[in-house]
Amino acid sequence: MRITELLYRLQLEEFEEHYARLLSRPGTVWVSALVLCPTRWRLMLRFPELAKADFRGSYALGRAAHLGVEQLLRDHAQDLGFSKVETEVEVERRVVVDGASVLLSGRVDALGLSGGGRTVIEVKTARGDYGLPHEHHLLQLRIYMWMLGASRGVLLYLTPERVAEYEVGEPLSEGEVAELVRGFLRGEPSPRYDWECGYCPYAPLCPRKRVRGR
């Protein structure tokens, strides 16, 4: 088997596992979807074949970076001031939206544990360092901080230009999370950001596609 084939198969297996999990929990709102375009999420559930075909080198680069940094964090937890670092941590918390209890679920890249509390760590790769930190990454981190009751978060970027670290000290409030979920369930805003359509494999099908500059 060629290395490129292995990487593609790993991406495909990861997507299929993720997709099966989504179908098994239809009432769950996933944090990774909550911070981006709701219409993309709905189209992904209807047309998973398009996501399977969207193989890019950025996936392999991002996955390798995550695995490497997570191992580094575990090995050097005490050097970083933690008693322990857990990685790929599954998190869940419920929020009440319009009188209904909605389950939020996600996976934190790393969680630093110490006597002083918890630190949520999210690892991101980017093509460059322009515009860092990105709004949707900060939003994701702050949601995870709320879900875990953490007062500190770290957003770590790996780019060709530099390694950048941003510390966040304020989680979202429960009211802010509820408002995000309310909008997501209504399908608004779609897209959440103008740049999303340019990277979306579902853009050719989407009735809400936007072309930047128009």
Short mmCIF file of C-alpha atoms in Angstrom, two decimals:
data_model
loop_
_atom_site.label_atom_id
_atom_site.label_comp_id
_atom_site.label_asym_id
_atom_site.label_seq_id
_atom_site.Cartn_x
_atom_site.Cartn_y
_atom_site.Cartn_z
CA MET A 1 0.00 0.00 0.00
CA ARG A 2 1.27 3.46 -0.87
CA ILE A 3 1.59 6.09 1.86
CA THR A 4 -0.88 8.37 0.11
CA GLU A 5 -3.41 5.54 -0.03
CA LEU A 6 -2.92 4.88 3.67
CA LEU A 7 -3.52 8.54 4.51
CA TYR A 8 -6.67 8.60 2.39
CA ARG A 9 -7.98 5.41 3.96
CA LEU A 10 -7.34 6.79 7.45
CA GLN A 11 -9.24 9.96 6.59
CA LEU A 12 -12.08 7.90 5.12
CA GLU A 13 -12.28 5.63 8.17
CA GLU A 14 -12.28 8.60 10.52
CA PHE A 15 -15.08 10.27 8.58
CA GLU A 16 -17.19 7.09 8.45
CA GLU A 17 -16.83 6.59 12.21
CA HIS A 18 -17.75 10.22 12.80
CA TYR A 19 -20.73 10.04 10.43
CA ALA A 20 -22.06 6.86 12.04
CA ARG A 21 -21.84 8.54 15.43
CA LEU A 22 -23.79 11.55 14.18
CA LEU A 23 -26.57 9.36 12.83
CA SER A 24 -26.78 7.44 16.11
CA ARG A 25 -27.34 10.68 18.08
CA PRO A 26 -29.70 12.83 16.00
CA GLY A 27 -30.66 15.20 18.82
CA THR A 28 -27.09 16.15 19.69
CA VAL A 29 -25.51 19.47 18.68
CA TRP A 30 -21.79 19.15 17.97
CA VAL A 31 -19.47 21.99 18.91
CA SER A 32 -17.46 21.70 15.68
CA ALA A 33 -20.68 22.30 13.71
CA LEU A 34 -22.00 24.99 16.04
CA VAL A 35 -19.20 27.44 15.22
CA LEU A 36 -19.58 27.19 11.42
CA CYS A 37 -22.32 27.23 8.77
CA PRO A 38 -25.50 25.33 9.79
CA THR A 39 -26.42 24.66 6.15
CA ARG A 40 -23.11 22.91 5.53
CA TRP A 41 -23.92 20.61 8.45
CA ARG A 42 -27.32 19.71 7.04
CA LEU A 43 -25.91 19.07 3.56
CA MET A 44 -23.17 16.88 5.02
CA LEU A 45 -25.79 14.69 6.69
CA ARG A 46 -27.67 14.37 3.39
CA PHE A 47 -24.69 13.98 1.05
CA PRO A 48 -21.80 12.37 2.95
CA GLU A 49 -20.27 11.17 -0.34
CA LEU A 50 -19.05 14.69 -1.09
CA ALA A 51 -17.15 14.88 2.20
CA LYS A 52 -15.58 11.48 1.56
CA ALA A 53 -14.26 12.68 -1.79
CA ASP A 54 -12.79 15.88 -0.34
CA PHE A 55 -9.29 14.54 0.33
CA ARG A 56 -6.65 17.23 0.85
CA GLY A 57 -3.08 17.31 2.00
CA SER A 58 -4.12 19.72 4.72
CA TYR A 59 -5.95 16.87 6.46
CA ALA A 60 -2.78 14.78 6.74
CA LEU A 61 -0.77 17.80 7.87
CA GLY A 62 -3.33 18.78 10.48
CA ARG A 63 -3.74 15.27 11.84
CA ALA A 64 0.02 14.75 12.11
CA ALA A 65 0.41 18.11 13.88
CA HIS A 66 -2.33 17.23 16.37
CA LEU A 67 -0.86 13.85 17.19
CA GLY A 68 2.63 15.28 17.62
CA VAL A 69 1.61 18.20 19.82
CA GLU A 70 -0.68 16.04 21.94
CA GLN A 71 2.18 13.62 22.62
CA LEU A 72 4.44 16.55 23.47
CA LEU A 73 1.89 17.92 25.94
CA ARG A 74 1.54 14.56 27.66
CA ASP A 75 5.31 14.08 27.90
CA HIS A 76 5.98 17.58 29.25
CA ALA A 77 2.88 18.17 31.38
CA GLN A 78 4.85 19.10 34.51
CA ASP A 79 7.16 21.43 32.57
CA LEU A 80 4.02 23.31 31.54
CA GLY A 81 2.73 23.55 35.10
CA PHE A 82 0.22 20.69 34.93
CA SER A 83 0.03 17.56 37.03
CA LYS A 84 -1.33 15.77 33.98
CA VAL A 85 -2.47 16.42 30.42
CA GLU A 86 -5.29 14.38 28.92
CA THR A 87 -5.80 14.39 25.14
CA GLU A 88 -8.74 13.79 22.79
CA VAL A 89 -11.14 14.35 25.69
CA GLU A 90 -14.83 13.74 24.99
CA VAL A 91 -17.03 16.41 26.61
CA GLU A 92 -20.79 16.86 26.95
CA ARG A 93 -23.06 19.36 28.62
CA ARG A 94 -26.72 20.27 28.33
CA VAL A 95 -28.11 23.73 27.71
CA VAL A 96 -31.74 24.85 27.85
CA VAL A 97 -32.98 26.50 24.65
CA ASP A 98 -36.58 27.77 24.53
CA GLY A 99 -37.56 25.40 27.31
CA ALA A 100 -35.95 22.32 25.78
CA SER A 101 -32.80 20.60 27.02
CA VAL A 102 -30.23 20.26 24.21
CA LEU A 103 -27.13 18.09 24.50
CA LEU A 104 -23.85 19.61 23.31
CA SER A 105 -21.00 17.26 22.52
CA GLY A 106 -17.42 17.68 21.37
CA ARG A 107 -13.83 16.59 21.70
CA VAL A 108 -11.15 18.76 23.29
CA ASP A 109 -7.63 18.39 21.86
CA ALA A 110 -6.01 18.56 25.29
CA LEU A 111 -6.97 19.28 28.88
CA GLY A 112 -4.32 20.41 31.34
CA LEU A 113 -5.04 19.48 34.96
CA SER A 114 -3.54 21.17 38.00
CA GLY A 115 -4.42 22.16 41.53
CA GLY A 116 -5.56 25.50 40.19
CA GLY A 117 -8.15 24.04 37.84
CA ARG A 118 -8.46 23.05 34.22
CA THR A 119 -6.91 24.51 31.07
CA VAL A 120 -8.51 23.73 27.71
CA ILE A 121 -5.96 23.51 24.88
CA GLU A 122 -6.97 23.58 21.22
CA VAL A 123 -4.39 22.93 18.47
CA LYS A 124 -4.84 24.46 15.02
CA THR A 125 -2.87 24.51 11.78
CA ALA A 126 -3.07 27.40 9.33
CA ARG A 127 -1.58 28.36 5.97
CA GLY A 128 -0.27 31.61 7.40
CA ASP A 129 -0.42 33.81 10.45
CA TYR A 130 -2.56 36.60 9.00
CA GLY A 131 -5.64 37.35 11.08
CA LEU A 132 -4.77 35.10 14.00
CA PRO A 133 -6.51 34.14 16.18
CA HIS A 134 -9.52 33.25 14.02
CA GLU A 135 -12.93 34.08 15.43
CA HIS A 136 -14.45 30.62 15.02
CA HIS A 137 -11.47 29.01 16.78
CA LEU A 138 -11.85 31.38 19.73
CA LEU A 139 -15.56 30.65 19.80
CA GLN A 140 -14.95 26.90 19.86
CA LEU A 141 -12.41 27.23 22.65
CA ARG A 142 -14.72 29.39 24.78
CA ILE A 143 -17.59 26.91 24.32
CA TYR A 144 -15.36 24.09 25.53
CA MET A 145 -14.28 26.20 28.50
CA TRP A 146 -17.94 26.66 29.45
CA MET A 147 -18.66 22.95 29.01
CA LEU A 148 -15.77 21.99 31.30
CA GLY A 149 -16.05 24.82 33.81
CA ALA A 150 -12.54 25.96 32.89
CA SER A 151 -11.36 29.51 33.54
CA ARG A 152 -8.33 29.28 31.23
CA GLY A 153 -7.94 28.28 27.61
CA VAL A 154 -5.01 28.17 25.19
CA LEU A 155 -5.26 28.34 21.41
CA LEU A 156 -2.09 27.05 19.76
CA TYR A 157 -1.43 27.71 16.06
CA LEU A 158 1.17 25.97 13.92
CA THR A 159 1.87 27.92 10.72
CA PRO A 160 4.77 28.09 8.24
CA GLU A 161 5.66 31.53 9.65
CA ARG A 162 5.51 30.84 13.37
CA VAL A 163 4.05 28.98 16.30
CA ALA A 164 1.56 31.29 18.00
CA GLU A 165 -0.07 30.84 21.39
CA TYR A 166 -3.11 32.79 22.58
CA GLU A 167 -4.45 32.63 26.11
CA VAL A 168 -8.16 33.10 26.79
CA GLY A 169 -9.51 33.80 30.25
CA GLU A 170 -13.25 34.05 29.71
CA PRO A 171 -15.57 31.19 28.71
CA LEU A 172 -18.87 31.87 27.01
CA SER A 173 -21.80 32.32 29.33
CA GLU A 174 -24.67 29.84 29.35
CA GLY A 175 -26.87 32.49 27.76
CA GLU A 176 -24.39 33.02 24.92
CA VAL A 177 -24.17 29.28 24.30
CA ALA A 178 -27.97 28.99 24.29
CA GLU A 179 -28.22 31.80 21.73
CA LEU A 180 -25.68 30.07 19.47
CA VAL A 181 -27.60 26.80 19.68
CA ARG A 182 -30.89 28.58 19.00
CA GLY A 183 -29.50 30.10 15.81
CA PHE A 184 -27.95 26.81 14.72
CA LEU A 185 -31.24 24.94 15.12
CA ARG A 186 -32.94 27.61 13.00
CA GLY A 187 -30.21 27.36 10.36
CA GLU A 188 -28.91 30.87 10.94
CA PRO A 189 -26.64 32.46 9.96
CA SER A 190 -25.81 30.58 6.77
CA PRO A 191 -22.98 30.99 6.08
CA ARG A 192 -21.72 32.16 9.45
CA TYR A 193 -18.64 33.67 7.78
CA ASP A 194 -18.28 34.97 4.21
CA TRP A 195 -15.14 32.91 3.55
CA GLU A 196 -16.78 29.53 4.30
CA CYS A 197 -18.34 29.00 0.86
CA GLY A 198 -14.95 29.08 -0.84
CA TYR A 199 -13.82 26.02 1.15
CA CYS A 200 -17.11 24.10 1.23
CA PRO A 201 -17.51 20.88 -0.80
CA TYR A 202 -21.28 21.44 -0.75
CA ALA A 203 -21.18 24.92 -2.33
CA PRO A 204 -22.36 23.64 -5.78
CA LEU A 205 -25.54 22.33 -4.11
CA CYS A 206 -26.15 25.12 -1.66
CA PRO A 207 -29.01 27.59 -2.17
CA ARG A 208 -27.32 29.97 0.28
CA LYS A 209 -23.90 30.08 -1.35
CA ARG A 210 -22.23 33.47 -1.34
CA VAL A 211 -19.53 34.63 -3.72
CA ARG A 212 -17.09 36.96 -1.99
CA GLY A 213 -17.20 40.49 -3.30
CA ARG A 214 -20.89 40.28 -4.26
#
